[in-house]
Short mmCIF file of C-alpha atoms and ligand atoms in Angstrom, two decimals:
data_model
loop_
_atom_site.label_atom_id
_atom_site.label_comp_id
_atom_site.label_asym_id
_atom_site.label_seq_id
_atom_site.Cartn_x
_atom_site.Cartn_y
_atom_site.Cartn_z
CA MET A 1 152.76 143.80 108.21
CA GLU A 2 154.32 146.93 107.82
CA PHE A 3 156.79 147.66 104.99
CA MET A 4 160.14 148.15 105.99
CA LYS A 5 163.60 148.51 103.69
CA THR A 6 165.38 145.45 103.30
CA ARG A 7 168.97 146.08 103.15
CA HIS A 8 171.12 143.95 101.09
CA LEU A 9 174.92 143.04 102.06
CA ILE A 10 176.93 141.23 99.74
CA ILE A 11 180.09 139.13 100.89
CA ASP A 12 182.71 139.86 98.16
CA SER A 13 185.55 140.39 100.70
CA ALA A 14 187.24 139.38 103.94
CA THR A 15 186.14 143.06 105.05
CA ALA A 16 182.61 142.70 103.80
CA PHE A 17 182.38 139.50 105.37
CA ALA A 18 183.04 140.95 108.76
CA ASP A 19 181.03 143.93 107.90
CA ALA A 20 177.90 141.63 107.10
CA LEU A 21 178.48 139.26 110.33
CA GLY A 22 178.59 142.45 112.85
CA ALA A 23 175.12 143.55 110.79
CA ALA A 24 173.56 140.45 111.25
CA ALA A 25 174.78 139.54 114.82
CA ALA A 26 173.29 143.02 116.09
CA VAL A 27 170.18 142.34 114.33
CA LEU A 28 169.90 138.94 116.26
CA ARG A 29 171.15 140.36 119.57
CA ALA A 30 168.32 142.92 119.15
CA GLY A 31 165.88 139.88 118.89
CA GLY A 32 165.34 140.58 115.01
CA VAL A 33 165.46 138.44 111.77
CA VAL A 34 167.74 138.08 108.88
CA ALA A 35 168.08 135.98 105.88
CA VAL A 36 171.57 134.15 105.82
CA PRO A 37 173.15 131.69 103.33
CA THR A 38 173.45 128.41 104.66
CA GLU A 39 175.26 125.28 102.42
CA THR A 40 171.85 124.07 101.49
CA VAL A 41 169.28 127.10 100.74
CA TYR A 42 169.01 130.59 102.32
CA GLY A 43 167.75 130.54 105.94
CA LEU A 44 165.62 133.03 107.85
CA ALA A 45 167.20 133.16 111.08
CA GLY A 46 166.17 134.39 114.69
CA ASN A 47 167.33 133.67 118.21
CA ALA A 48 165.90 130.23 118.67
CA LEU A 49 165.69 130.91 122.53
CA ASP A 50 163.44 134.09 122.18
CA GLU A 51 159.93 133.36 121.45
CA ASN A 52 159.49 136.68 120.10
CA ALA A 53 162.35 136.51 117.91
CA VAL A 54 160.93 133.18 116.17
CA ALA A 55 157.36 134.76 116.20
CA THR A 56 158.56 137.34 113.92
CA ILE A 57 159.88 134.50 111.84
CA PHE A 58 156.70 133.01 111.29
CA ALA A 59 154.79 136.09 110.86
CA ALA A 60 157.55 137.41 107.97
CA LYS A 61 157.25 133.84 106.21
CA GLN A 62 153.63 133.83 106.97
CA ARG A 63 154.32 130.33 107.85
CA PRO A 64 151.27 128.00 109.56
CA SER A 65 152.17 127.95 113.29
CA HIS A 66 152.04 123.78 113.16
CA ASN A 67 154.85 123.67 111.22
CA PRO A 68 158.23 123.48 113.70
CA LEU A 69 161.64 125.32 112.40
CA ILE A 70 164.92 123.58 112.31
CA VAL A 71 167.39 125.09 115.00
CA HIS A 72 170.98 125.56 113.76
CA VAL A 73 173.68 125.26 116.47
CA ALA A 74 177.67 125.91 115.70
CA ASN A 75 178.89 122.94 117.30
CA LEU A 76 178.15 119.28 118.99
CA ALA A 77 178.01 120.98 122.63
CA MET A 78 175.61 123.48 121.41
CA ALA A 79 173.35 120.79 119.78
CA LYS A 80 173.60 118.91 123.21
CA ARG A 81 172.04 122.05 125.04
CA CYS A 82 169.18 121.84 122.85
CA VAL A 83 168.06 118.50 123.50
CA GLU A 84 166.77 116.27 126.51
CA GLU A 85 168.67 113.15 125.20
CA TRP A 86 171.32 112.62 123.05
CA SER A 87 171.83 109.34 121.47
CA GLU A 88 174.62 106.97 120.27
CA GLY A 89 173.01 107.14 116.80
CA ALA A 90 172.99 111.23 117.09
CA ASP A 91 176.72 110.93 118.04
CA GLN A 92 177.43 108.53 114.85
CA LEU A 93 175.96 110.81 112.53
CA ALA A 94 176.90 113.89 113.76
CA ALA A 95 180.49 112.72 113.55
CA ASN A 96 180.11 111.71 109.86
CA PHE A 97 177.95 114.33 108.53
CA TRP A 98 178.34 117.51 110.49
CA PRO A 99 178.86 120.27 109.96
CA GLY A 100 176.39 119.75 106.83
CA PRO A 101 173.19 118.97 105.49
CA LEU A 102 171.56 116.75 107.97
CA THR A 103 168.85 117.67 110.48
CA LEU A 104 168.55 115.27 113.67
CA VAL A 105 165.20 115.12 115.44
CA LEU A 106 165.43 114.50 118.85
CA PRO A 107 163.54 114.96 122.36
CA LYS A 108 163.64 118.83 123.01
CA ALA A 109 165.40 120.50 125.91
CA ALA A 110 163.27 122.52 128.28
CA GLY A 111 164.93 125.58 127.32
CA ILE A 112 163.76 125.40 123.59
CA PRO A 113 160.67 127.61 123.60
CA ASP A 114 157.31 125.84 122.28
CA ILE A 115 156.78 128.05 119.30
CA VAL A 116 160.20 126.24 117.70
CA THR A 117 158.71 123.03 117.76
CA ALA A 118 154.86 123.90 117.24
CA GLY A 119 154.33 122.33 120.49
CA GLY A 120 155.92 119.25 119.55
CA PRO A 121 158.19 117.13 122.28
CA THR A 122 161.07 116.94 119.72
CA ALA A 123 163.27 119.70 118.27
CA ALA A 124 165.23 119.30 114.75
CA ILE A 125 168.91 120.12 115.16
CA ARG A 126 171.62 121.12 112.37
CA CYS A 127 175.06 121.98 112.50
CA PRO A 128 175.59 123.90 108.87
CA ALA A 129 178.97 123.89 107.12
CA HIS A 130 178.46 127.39 105.59
CA PRO A 131 181.18 129.49 106.80
CA PHE A 132 179.37 132.54 107.60
CA MET A 133 176.32 130.84 108.97
CA ARG A 134 178.69 128.84 111.37
CA LYS A 135 180.48 132.13 112.42
CA LEU A 136 177.00 133.97 113.09
CA ILE A 137 176.10 131.09 115.52
CA GLU A 138 179.50 131.33 117.17
CA GLU A 139 179.41 135.06 117.09
CA CYS A 140 175.55 135.49 118.79
CA GLY A 141 176.47 132.61 121.11
CA PHE A 142 172.74 130.97 120.86
CA PRO A 143 171.41 128.60 118.46
CA LEU A 144 169.38 130.10 115.54
CA ALA A 145 166.14 128.71 114.51
CA ALA A 146 166.17 129.09 110.42
CA PRO A 147 163.23 128.03 108.00
CA SER A 148 164.12 128.63 104.19
CA ALA A 149 163.70 132.49 103.47
CA ASN A 150 160.71 132.30 101.46
CA LEU A 151 156.96 132.78 101.90
CA ALA A 152 155.44 129.75 102.98
CA ASN A 153 154.61 126.96 100.05
CA GLN A 154 157.09 128.69 97.74
CA ILE A 155 160.35 127.29 96.64
CA SER A 156 163.46 127.54 98.67
CA PRO A 157 165.87 130.22 97.72
CA THR A 158 169.38 129.27 96.66
CA THR A 159 170.26 132.92 96.27
CA ALA A 160 169.47 136.22 97.85
CA SER A 161 167.86 137.69 94.99
CA HIS A 162 165.44 134.50 95.26
CA VAL A 163 165.10 135.82 99.17
CA LEU A 164 164.42 139.09 97.86
CA ALA A 165 161.72 138.32 95.35
CA SER A 166 159.73 136.69 98.08
CA LEU A 167 160.79 138.84 101.36
CA GLU A 168 161.82 142.34 100.26
CA GLY A 169 159.95 144.80 102.66
CA ARG A 170 159.28 142.06 105.22
CA ILE A 171 162.73 141.55 106.72
CA PRO A 172 165.30 144.08 107.60
CA LEU A 173 168.56 142.50 106.17
CA VAL A 174 169.79 139.90 103.61
CA VAL A 175 173.37 138.46 103.43
CA ASP A 176 174.59 137.45 99.97
CA ALA A 177 177.18 134.99 99.87
CA GLY A 178 176.30 133.97 96.24
CA ALA A 179 174.45 130.66 95.12
CA CYS A 180 174.05 127.73 97.67
CA GLY A 181 176.24 124.97 97.11
CA VAL A 182 174.08 121.84 97.67
CA GLY A 183 170.74 123.62 96.50
CA ILE A 184 168.38 121.78 98.51
CA GLU A 185 167.14 121.44 101.88
CA SER A 186 168.59 119.30 104.47
CA THR A 187 167.76 115.45 104.95
CA VAL A 188 165.95 115.45 108.36
CA VAL A 189 166.17 112.27 110.62
CA ASP A 190 163.98 111.50 113.00
CA LEU A 191 165.96 109.62 116.13
CA ALA A 192 163.33 110.36 118.73
CA GLY A 193 161.89 106.94 119.94
CA GLU A 194 163.06 103.62 118.57
CA GLY A 195 165.64 103.28 115.65
CA TRP A 196 165.50 105.96 112.93
CA ARG A 197 163.66 107.39 110.08
CA VAL A 198 164.08 109.98 107.31
CA LEU A 199 161.50 112.48 107.44
CA ARG A 200 162.62 114.60 104.48
CA PRO A 201 164.96 113.27 101.85
CA GLY A 202 167.75 115.22 101.00
CA MET A 203 171.44 114.81 99.44
CA ILE A 204 172.72 112.55 102.38
CA SER A 205 170.80 109.64 101.62
CA GLY A 206 168.78 106.91 103.20
CA GLY A 207 171.36 104.41 102.32
CA GLN A 208 174.21 106.40 103.57
CA ILE A 209 172.45 106.53 107.14
CA GLU A 210 171.73 102.90 107.28
CA GLU A 211 175.22 101.98 106.48
CA LEU A 212 176.48 104.14 109.00
CA LEU A 213 174.11 103.65 111.88
CA GLY A 214 173.95 99.46 111.11
CA THR A 215 170.22 99.29 111.02
CA PRO A 216 167.45 99.49 108.25
CA PRO A 217 164.94 102.38 109.01
CA ARG A 218 161.70 101.64 111.12
CA ALA A 219 158.70 101.10 109.26
CA ALA A 220 156.22 104.47 108.94
CA ASP A 221 153.99 105.03 111.58
CA ALA A 222 150.43 105.01 111.34
CA ALA A 223 149.79 108.28 111.72
CA GLY A 224 151.84 108.87 108.61
CA ALA A 225 154.76 111.13 107.93
CA ALA A 226 152.84 114.47 107.24
CA LEU A 227 151.83 114.52 110.62
CA ARG A 228 155.14 114.07 112.10
CA SER A 229 156.90 116.54 109.83
CA PRO A 230 154.08 118.98 108.41
CA GLY A 231 156.81 119.92 105.84
CA LEU A 232 156.37 116.78 104.46
CA LEU A 233 152.66 117.84 103.44
CA ARG A 234 152.89 117.34 99.80
CA ARG A 235 151.87 120.59 98.40
CA HIS A 236 155.28 122.28 99.25
CA TYR A 237 158.14 123.79 97.35
CA SER A 238 155.98 124.58 94.26
CA PRO A 239 156.60 126.71 91.41
CA ARG A 240 153.63 128.59 89.95
CA ALA A 241 154.07 126.53 86.81
CA ARG A 242 152.62 123.17 86.52
CA LEU A 243 155.57 120.66 86.41
CA HIS A 244 155.55 117.23 84.93
CA VAL A 245 157.91 114.57 85.22
CA THR A 246 158.49 112.51 82.21
CA THR A 247 160.28 110.48 79.59
CA TRP A 248 160.59 110.70 75.84
CA GLY A 249 162.32 108.60 73.51
CA SER A 250 162.33 110.75 70.34
CA ALA A 251 162.04 114.47 69.07
CA ARG A 252 158.50 113.37 68.05
CA GLU A 253 157.42 112.06 71.20
CA LEU A 254 158.55 114.79 72.96
CA GLU A 255 156.35 116.96 70.49
CA GLU A 256 153.53 114.88 70.96
CA LYS A 257 153.72 115.33 74.57
CA ALA A 258 154.11 119.18 74.66
CA ALA A 259 151.11 119.36 72.41
CA GLY A 260 148.92 117.43 74.65
CA LEU A 261 149.63 120.12 77.22
CA GLY A 262 147.32 122.43 75.69
CA VAL A 263 149.56 125.60 76.17
CA PRO A 264 151.79 127.20 73.30
CA PHE A 265 155.30 126.01 73.09
CA GLU A 266 156.93 128.99 74.28
CA ARG A 267 155.29 128.72 77.70
CA ILE A 268 156.60 125.26 78.19
CA HIS A 269 159.88 125.05 79.71
CA LEU A 270 162.20 121.92 79.68
CA LEU A 271 164.66 120.66 82.24
CA VAL A 272 166.84 118.13 80.87
CA TYR A 273 170.01 116.01 81.22
CA GLU A 274 170.21 113.75 78.32
CA GLN A 275 167.37 114.06 75.97
CA VAL A 276 168.41 117.47 74.80
CA PRO A 277 165.97 118.51 71.71
CA SER A 278 168.02 119.62 68.70
CA GLU A 279 165.30 122.11 67.58
CA ASN A 280 164.12 124.55 70.04
CA GLN A 281 160.39 125.81 70.04
CA PHE A 282 160.40 125.82 73.64
CA GLY A 283 160.30 128.72 75.87
CA ARG A 284 163.65 127.46 77.57
CA VAL A 285 165.54 124.38 77.30
CA ALA A 286 167.87 124.11 80.54
CA VAL A 287 170.16 121.46 80.44
CA ILE A 288 171.49 120.28 84.08
CA PRO A 289 174.34 117.81 84.26
CA ARG A 290 173.65 114.13 85.01
CA ASP A 291 175.32 114.35 88.32
CA PRO A 292 173.21 114.33 91.62
CA GLU A 293 175.13 117.19 93.41
CA ALA A 294 175.29 119.29 90.49
CA TYR A 295 171.69 118.65 89.49
CA ALA A 296 170.40 119.45 92.87
CA ARG A 297 172.58 122.84 92.91
CA ALA A 298 170.75 124.07 89.73
CA LEU A 299 167.30 122.88 90.25
CA TYR A 300 165.27 125.58 92.36
CA ALA A 301 167.34 128.13 90.54
CA GLU A 302 165.84 126.62 87.23
CA LEU A 303 162.26 126.59 88.95
CA HIS A 304 162.39 130.12 90.14
CA ARG A 305 163.88 131.09 86.84
CA ALA A 306 160.89 129.44 84.92
CA ASP A 307 157.97 131.23 87.30
CA GLU A 308 159.88 134.62 86.36
CA GLU A 309 159.84 133.96 82.66
CA GLY A 310 156.07 133.36 82.90
CA ALA A 311 156.18 129.79 82.12
CA SER A 312 152.71 127.88 82.30
CA VAL A 313 154.56 124.16 82.53
CA ILE A 314 158.08 123.09 83.60
CA LEU A 315 158.55 119.43 81.60
CA VAL A 316 161.27 117.67 83.49
CA GLU A 317 163.25 114.62 81.97
CA ALA A 318 162.91 112.05 84.72
CA PRO A 319 166.31 111.80 86.57
CA PRO A 320 167.80 108.39 87.35
CA ASP A 321 166.81 106.23 89.82
CA SER A 322 169.48 105.73 92.77
CA GLY A 323 169.66 106.78 96.13
CA ALA A 324 171.88 109.76 95.19
CA TRP A 325 169.02 111.13 93.66
CA GLU A 326 166.27 110.42 96.12
CA GLY A 327 166.13 113.83 97.55
CA ILE A 328 165.71 115.29 93.89
CA HIS A 329 163.00 113.18 93.08
CA ASP A 330 161.12 113.81 96.39
CA ARG A 331 161.61 117.62 95.38
CA LEU A 332 160.27 117.15 92.09
CA MET A 333 157.04 115.25 93.29
CA ARG A 334 156.37 117.66 95.51
CA ALA A 335 156.65 120.47 92.75
CA SER A 336 154.34 118.38 90.64
CA ALA A 337 151.78 117.59 93.18
CA GLN A 338 148.47 119.37 92.14
CA GLU A 339 147.19 119.49 96.00
O1 TXA B 401 168.10 122.94 104.51
C1 TXA B 401 167.58 123.35 105.41
O2 TXA B 401 167.22 122.27 106.37
C2 TXA B 401 167.06 124.63 105.22
C3 TXA B 401 168.32 125.30 106.07
C4 TXA B 401 167.79 127.02 105.96
O3 TXA B 401 168.97 124.88 107.37
N1 TXA B 401 166.13 124.93 106.46
C5 TXA B 401 164.69 124.35 106.04
O4 TXA B 401 163.80 124.64 107.02
O5 TXA B 401 164.62 123.62 104.95
P1 TXA B 401 162.35 124.43 106.81
O6 TXA B 401 161.47 125.15 107.80
O7 TXA B 401 161.94 124.98 105.18
O8 TXA B 401 161.87 122.87 106.79
C6 TXA B 401 162.02 122.33 108.04
C7 TXA B 401 161.46 121.09 107.70
C8 TXA B 401 160.16 121.14 107.73
O9 TXA B 401 159.52 120.11 106.90
C9 TXA B 401 159.57 120.78 109.31
O10 TXA B 401 158.32 120.26 109.17
C10 TXA B 401 160.62 119.81 109.69
O11 TXA B 401 161.89 120.26 109.07
N2 TXA B 401 160.68 119.99 111.19
C11 TXA B 401 161.23 120.64 112.00
N3 TXA B 401 161.23 120.51 113.17
C12 TXA B 401 160.77 119.30 113.14
C13 TXA B 401 160.40 118.28 114.44
N4 TXA B 401 160.55 118.58 115.70
N5 TXA B 401 160.10 117.06 113.97
C14 TXA B 401 159.75 116.75 112.74
N6 TXA B 401 160.01 117.64 111.77
C15 TXA B 401 160.39 118.65 112.13
MG1 MG B 402 160.79 125.78 103.59
#
């Protein structure tokens, strides 16, 4: 890929919002791609109905062509135009959780190019809540395909500087609206076929979906989740540092665990919410609140920072076990996967 200058437009006023909207819409209408804020993570957007624009997204991210993209819509009417069959379950979920961090997988409409869905029969649809992203889709009038705005297999960006660290020189424009409010990617629910199933956990939990739909999820099919949703391949969302999720009961136990890692203490970063060591011999001790929403909002920024600061290991105090934390557990599990 040829190096290009990446413009960085910061939204810090109503005028700047309007300017960024005009600039981003112009690039998108011309078939280009732009990095834009959403409430979950920053996305790399292109016209979902234009295969060349979508091919540019895959190239900029170096994303394997077998991993399909989420199609972002401004409203229910646009969502329905992207699918072959809308369902009652989709109606209920959309009424409750849209706009928001929930993606629905449904049989795709003929007008959605195969490159978007990686050749598959279904499309993943999301109506985002972020005011800039919503306005941008309305302004364009077409749905936007947008994966997270990072090189394949890196941690998703929750700030514009994360985007630039990964894609500077590979994209023409990043729109900067500050840090993302949710902080981890949307929950992906498969509604194609019988019943429903969570393909990728997120801040909207399986329990919330079950409560709303009134039926339990269907059992995982024999082919396994990874084939249905390639983003579920284990090695994904990984920092460069090794990540371990663990617990310790005392300062002494923590010290023993850290010593067993075989790297100097200053190359170890801690991510804790409760077991805050009183003496800090570590490279960094990041304290995140014991609140799943605040934790999710801060998580990727802490992982990015550990990488920037050259951590060899990130030791994470295991978060609580409840539905509200399932998206966080999922991302920590992936970030700690060795392959
Ligand atoms: O919050 C989000 O979902 C963010 C923002 C930008 O909207 N987007 C995002 O996109 O995380 P991406 O491409 O990084 O992850 C999309 C996930 C992948 O795991 C992909 O495999 C899955 O959604 N996916 C996309 N289309 C699918 C389909 N038709 N069937 C099953 N899974 C699909
Ligand atoms: Mg991604």
